[in-house]
């Protein structure tokens, strides 16, 4: 797998920076996400994530856990408790399971993160019963996890491509599936937000103040 | 789209404060978003809890009270509530006889209620769940999230509430609720798209001369768009879609439901057409309910729900109920 | 404007057929357009008859039943019914104890009910009349047709119905009805114009960023157009307009009413603001009713009605009522 | 008064022709009347009169009374029983009282009609409590009655002018009065329909098959 260096050491502060940046990114993109959801869903994906990530940023600002695992677990619980809808439990589970997989290490590297995120994504697939190609967030998350083994930028690119690639798909899960054929030709809002989170990860990793080979 | 609101962010909390003021029989926890009948928990009786996104009023909060729901959990507009609300509601209504969750079949509702059930059981509350998935407009349900829960929810909540009121044990209440759910079928039609407070404009474009057939209650487009139809044609289409799926042998309960912005005058006229076609198709209607009960904010349109009943279910339907939106008997 | 109808000409008849099918407790004469409680005339009790244009449902047909109206006469959409309907209704409900006509103050309603009263008296029926004219938006009422009857009608019909139910004689029922009418004040706001079936398009143009203050229930423009306001601002404005006219010393009944197309979620939120401002102004609210009760077809908007009550009126308000749209007690 | 010849003898058939022509005229103008009513009323004046005059034409076709008085009385009763609203009792009263004033004469002349119509209009004023200048049908009817003493065409012209003259008025009666100042600059629908009925009268009188000086 890790044919490259696994890069900088990621500590709790890194993950707090990432999730805080996610909150800002969601704030910025909220109406685009809601509009995508309006086309094939119920026009709330942007405001759902806005509510959730505001709460995450708030709780992390107040009470900053000491390990990457604890940061992600807390953030996941917070999403579950504040978002609702489909994306709340799904993103909540993603972060919680990733956090749990990271255990109580004070620092983790990219390889460990890729591995843990893989477990988080698997938990999402199990919880929601969706597979790649069903036109859901998994279409961005799965390729991203695979690429993360190699680089942050690669993961971001893969997630973006995965999101864009949902456009021609017929939805088989979530609300968009009710539309049948009419779900075709619209980009999935959840895949789009997933790409946003992964892109933000790459950005934060790129500007990380800690030493490391970057990527 | 103009709305009678302050800001989109406080719509649900504002509505809960307004509910609290209007209905002294309900105990409304605005901060934690739980609506509970004031006398809960009722000793020896199963608690009935439901919930879902807001924007479908009176569903679910308007159905809390003796003979129907013990508690309701309102989520954000069109967004399933979070597990914390459901756990809190379950704890508030559990008398030790257990709690039934009535869950409309949407990915969000199912996932959140599932999580809540686990957490509630951790707290020692016995939980059963019934899924409502009555919308026949969702075809190929093996390749979708499955049929949506819509108007059938009202039948399940009313009859489960009556069963609990009679003191039946959790298992029996669950069985009856499932029986009602499985015997219910709905089909809905939109004349206009819905505008959510967060989006502020219609979720899709529905031109003057057209309508959407087979819509849900979340502003999603339907399965098919057609040239505008008459009340008579819509009734023919909707009832045919339902009867294609379930040909009742016994009498049915009929809900002729408005989506929120269709005048009652039109709904009653539509009911006349629904009754006509049911008569032509040989279906006996035992009871009819006409009104805006399972709505989609300011959407114009309607849905028809039929539920096949036996004598027992009919007795439970007729049993007294005393909630803000549904009230009869005693 | 799309409507759930067949053709405009049959809208009222279609709705009456649908009402008949939904409400076996009502006797609906579709041809002659009279809705009567099935057990009428009730021996020894005064009959309460109202009516008016259709398009305000559930007013009036939805208020027919024990404890409220004995009969209702629906006219064409937004058009007062004709005397023949009223005479027929009076004859159907008169037990020999006389009949009270509840008349909303519109030229058409007043003239037709006046003619009907004369004709009914010719047939030996004792008739009394009470005029409802609660809309404070109509100012300078000496130089107009006078204040319109709107939400206050519900209070008059409910309390007069309860008084009749208690067996009070016609004169006393009339006095009480008049007391309720004189103690009621309303103010309404429109976010959209209404579309009647006959016209098929909005009766006036109300752009996105504006609202009409002081509207009635017939799609007429209001007294003033303003830039869109928040729920809070509208509540402040409406309550201030009412309290300028009547500063209640005792407690009030509050009706927070939707005009037909405003979601219940928004109405409850609006109620929270109405209760806030009433609290700030030192008005005690004894009972609150929130919902679409006195509507204007598919108009989005709301109205507030307050009625000052004493213990007697409050008891009559709380008395059991059993109609399609209002039901409590017993 | 009658400085001119009072013209042709008007029999029951004349009045049936007139009312039948009114039904056709209302049918033609219904949507204009409703639009005028939409601006300052409740958008039903056209359909109200349509319903009413259809019923009038129908009852007169089935059962044609023998005298002008009986024709007008029957038509008035029919309007009262089918129209509703403000215009039903008002126009109904107009025709009924005019009919009653004509008594049981088999034929009447223009002078007698003008006189009877004057009584009908007075009854309308009494019933509705309105006066000229209040922006109602009276603004067309009163000048029409006065002019009818002289000629049919004059009556039609006076009614038309009266209707047009309602435009700048502030309504003091009927629904339009609720609008206060905002009722200004709209022509009153009832005055418009009144002018239509009087104009139709002049037309029918002009083409009357019976002998007479006409006008
Ligand atoms: N079963 C599922 N598995 C994975 N992702 C899903 C599933 N169902 C829905 N999603 C994702 O959730 C997104 C919608 O989220 P959101 O709009 O917040 O919730 P909701 O659909 O309840 O309104 C979809 O775009 C899709 O990517
Ligand atoms: N009090 C009145 N006296 C005379 N005419 C009146 C009066 N009130 C209303 N009208 C006339 O009736 C017309 C409206 O008739 P219509 O629209 O059929 O009835 P409604 O106002 O009940 O809807 C007005 O344009 C006006 O000319
Ligand atoms: Mg969504
Ligand atoms: Mg949602
Ligand atoms: Mg009218
Ligand atoms: Mg009118």
PDB file of C-alpha atoms and ligand atoms in Angstrom, chain C residues 78-80 106-109 111 145, chain D residues 37 40-46 48-49 83-88 90-91 124-125 127-131 135-138 173-176 187-193, ligand 2:
ATOM      1  CA  UNK C  78     -67.633  34.441  -2.320  1.00  0.00           C
ATOM      2  CA  UNK C  79     -71.309  35.115  -3.008  1.00  0.00           C
ATOM      3  CA  UNK C  80     -73.945  35.293  -0.347  1.00  0.00           C
ATOM      4  CA  UNK C 106     -71.646  42.179   3.873  1.00  0.00           C
ATOM      5  CA  UNK C 107     -74.268  43.932   1.782  1.00  0.00           C
ATOM      6  CA  UNK C 108     -75.161  40.685   0.046  1.00  0.00           C
ATOM      7  CA  UNK C 109     -75.459  38.619   3.198  1.00  0.00           C
ATOM      8  CA  UNK C 111     -79.937  41.805   2.136  1.00  0.00           C
ATOM      9  CA  UNK C 145     -70.779  49.238   4.201  1.00  0.00           C
TER      10      UNK C 145
ATOM     11  CA  UNK D  37     -65.128  43.373  -9.581  1.00  0.00           C
ATOM     12  CA  UNK D  40     -62.332  46.587  -6.085  1.00  0.00           C
ATOM     13  CA  UNK D  41     -64.543  43.697  -5.008  1.00  0.00           C
ATOM     14  CA  UNK D  42     -64.515  39.930  -4.983  1.00  0.00           C
ATOM     15  CA  UNK D  43     -64.370  38.960  -8.634  1.00  0.00           C
ATOM     16  CA  UNK D  44     -67.844  37.491  -8.966  1.00  0.00           C
ATOM     17  CA  UNK D  45     -70.112  40.112 -10.476  1.00  0.00           C
ATOM     18  CA  UNK D  46     -69.925  38.635 -13.973  1.00  0.00           C
ATOM     19  CA  UNK D  48     -73.359  36.273 -10.502  1.00  0.00           C
ATOM     20  CA  UNK D  49     -75.299  37.959 -13.290  1.00  0.00           C
ATOM     21  CA  UNK D  83     -77.968  35.248  -7.754  1.00  0.00           C
ATOM     22  CA  UNK D  84     -77.255  35.930  -4.097  1.00  0.00           C
ATOM     23  CA  UNK D  85     -74.599  38.494  -3.235  1.00  0.00           C
ATOM     24  CA  UNK D  86     -75.478  42.171  -3.218  1.00  0.00           C
ATOM     25  CA  UNK D  87     -76.553  42.364  -6.836  1.00  0.00           C
ATOM     26  CA  UNK D  88     -79.114  39.543  -6.545  1.00  0.00           C
ATOM     27  CA  UNK D  90     -80.804  44.664  -5.653  1.00  0.00           C
ATOM     28  CA  UNK D  91     -81.432  43.791  -9.313  1.00  0.00           C
ATOM     29  CA  UNK D 124     -83.088  49.738  -4.791  1.00  0.00           C
ATOM     30  CA  UNK D 125     -81.916  52.931  -3.133  1.00  0.00           C
ATOM     31  CA  UNK D 127     -82.984  48.567   0.186  1.00  0.00           C
ATOM     32  CA  UNK D 128     -79.273  49.208  -0.186  1.00  0.00           C
ATOM     33  CA  UNK D 129     -79.206  52.581   1.545  1.00  0.00           C
ATOM     34  CA  UNK D 130     -77.041  54.038  -1.190  1.00  0.00           C
ATOM     35  CA  UNK D 131     -77.358  57.381  -2.947  1.00  0.00           C
ATOM     36  CA  UNK D 135     -70.170  54.414  -6.647  1.00  0.00           C
ATOM     37  CA  UNK D 136     -72.892  51.817  -7.136  1.00  0.00           C
ATOM     38  CA  UNK D 137     -75.358  50.709  -9.778  1.00  0.00           C
ATOM     39  CA  UNK D 138     -77.470  53.706  -8.791  1.00  0.00           C
ATOM     40  CA  UNK D 173     -71.365  51.278  -0.270  1.00  0.00           C
ATOM     41  CA  UNK D 174     -70.786  47.619  -1.049  1.00  0.00           C
ATOM     42  CA  UNK D 175     -67.494  45.787  -0.899  1.00  0.00           C
ATOM     43  CA  UNK D 176     -65.546  48.457  -2.727  1.00  0.00           C
ATOM     44  CA  UNK D 187     -65.175  51.776 -12.688  1.00  0.00           C
ATOM     45  CA  UNK D 188     -67.901  50.224 -10.568  1.00  0.00           C
ATOM     46  CA  UNK D 189     -68.938  46.776 -11.830  1.00  0.00           C
ATOM     47  CA  UNK D 190     -72.594  47.195 -10.812  1.00  0.00           C
ATOM     48  CA  UNK D 191     -72.870  50.543 -12.561  1.00  0.00           C
ATOM     49  CA  UNK D 192     -71.309  48.905 -15.613  1.00  0.00           C
ATOM     50  CA  UNK D 193     -73.797  46.055 -15.661  1.00  0.00           C
TER      51      UNK D 193
HETATM   52  N1  LIG E   2     -75.783  49.164  -1.038  1.00  0.00           N
HETATM   53  C1  LIG E   2     -75.751  49.121  -2.375  1.00  0.00           C
HETATM   54  N2  LIG E   2     -76.639  49.819  -3.106  1.00  0.00           N
HETATM   55  C2  LIG E   2     -76.624  49.740  -4.447  1.00  0.00           C
HETATM   56  N3  LIG E   2     -75.769  49.000  -5.145  1.00  0.00           N
HETATM   57  C3  LIG E   2     -74.876  48.286  -4.466  1.00  0.00           C
HETATM   58  C4  LIG E   2     -74.812  48.302  -3.062  1.00  0.00           C
HETATM   59  N4  LIG E   2     -73.808  47.471  -2.681  1.00  0.00           N
HETATM   60  C5  LIG E   2     -73.272  46.970  -3.802  1.00  0.00           C
HETATM   61  N5  LIG E   2     -73.919  47.458  -4.874  1.00  0.00           N
HETATM   62  C6  LIG E   2     -73.615  47.157  -6.271  1.00  0.00           C
HETATM   63  O1  LIG E   2     -73.385  45.779  -6.407  1.00  0.00           O
HETATM   64  C7  LIG E   2     -72.217  45.568  -7.168  1.00  0.00           C
HETATM   65  C8  LIG E   2     -71.528  44.298  -6.758  1.00  0.00           C
HETATM   66  O2  LIG E   2     -72.327  43.184  -7.070  1.00  0.00           O
HETATM   67  P1  LIG E   2     -71.807  41.710  -6.893  1.00  0.00           P
HETATM   68  O3  LIG E   2     -70.357  41.668  -7.151  1.00  0.00           O
HETATM   69  O4  LIG E   2     -72.653  40.832  -7.740  1.00  0.00           O
HETATM   70  O5  LIG E   2     -72.117  41.400  -5.360  1.00  0.00           O
HETATM   71  P2  LIG E   2     -71.099  41.267  -4.116  1.00  0.00           P
HETATM   72  O6  LIG E   2     -70.605  42.636  -3.815  1.00  0.00           O
HETATM   73  O7  LIG E   2     -71.936  40.704  -3.040  1.00  0.00           O
HETATM   74  O8  LIG E   2     -70.015  40.357  -4.561  1.00  0.00           O
HETATM   75  C9  LIG E   2     -71.374  46.800  -6.912  1.00  0.00           C
HETATM   76  O9  LIG E   2     -70.513  47.051  -7.992  1.00  0.00           O
HETATM   77  C10 LIG E   2     -72.407  47.897  -6.746  1.00  0.00           C
HETATM   78  O10 LIG E   2     -72.712  48.508  -7.973  1.00  0.00           O
END
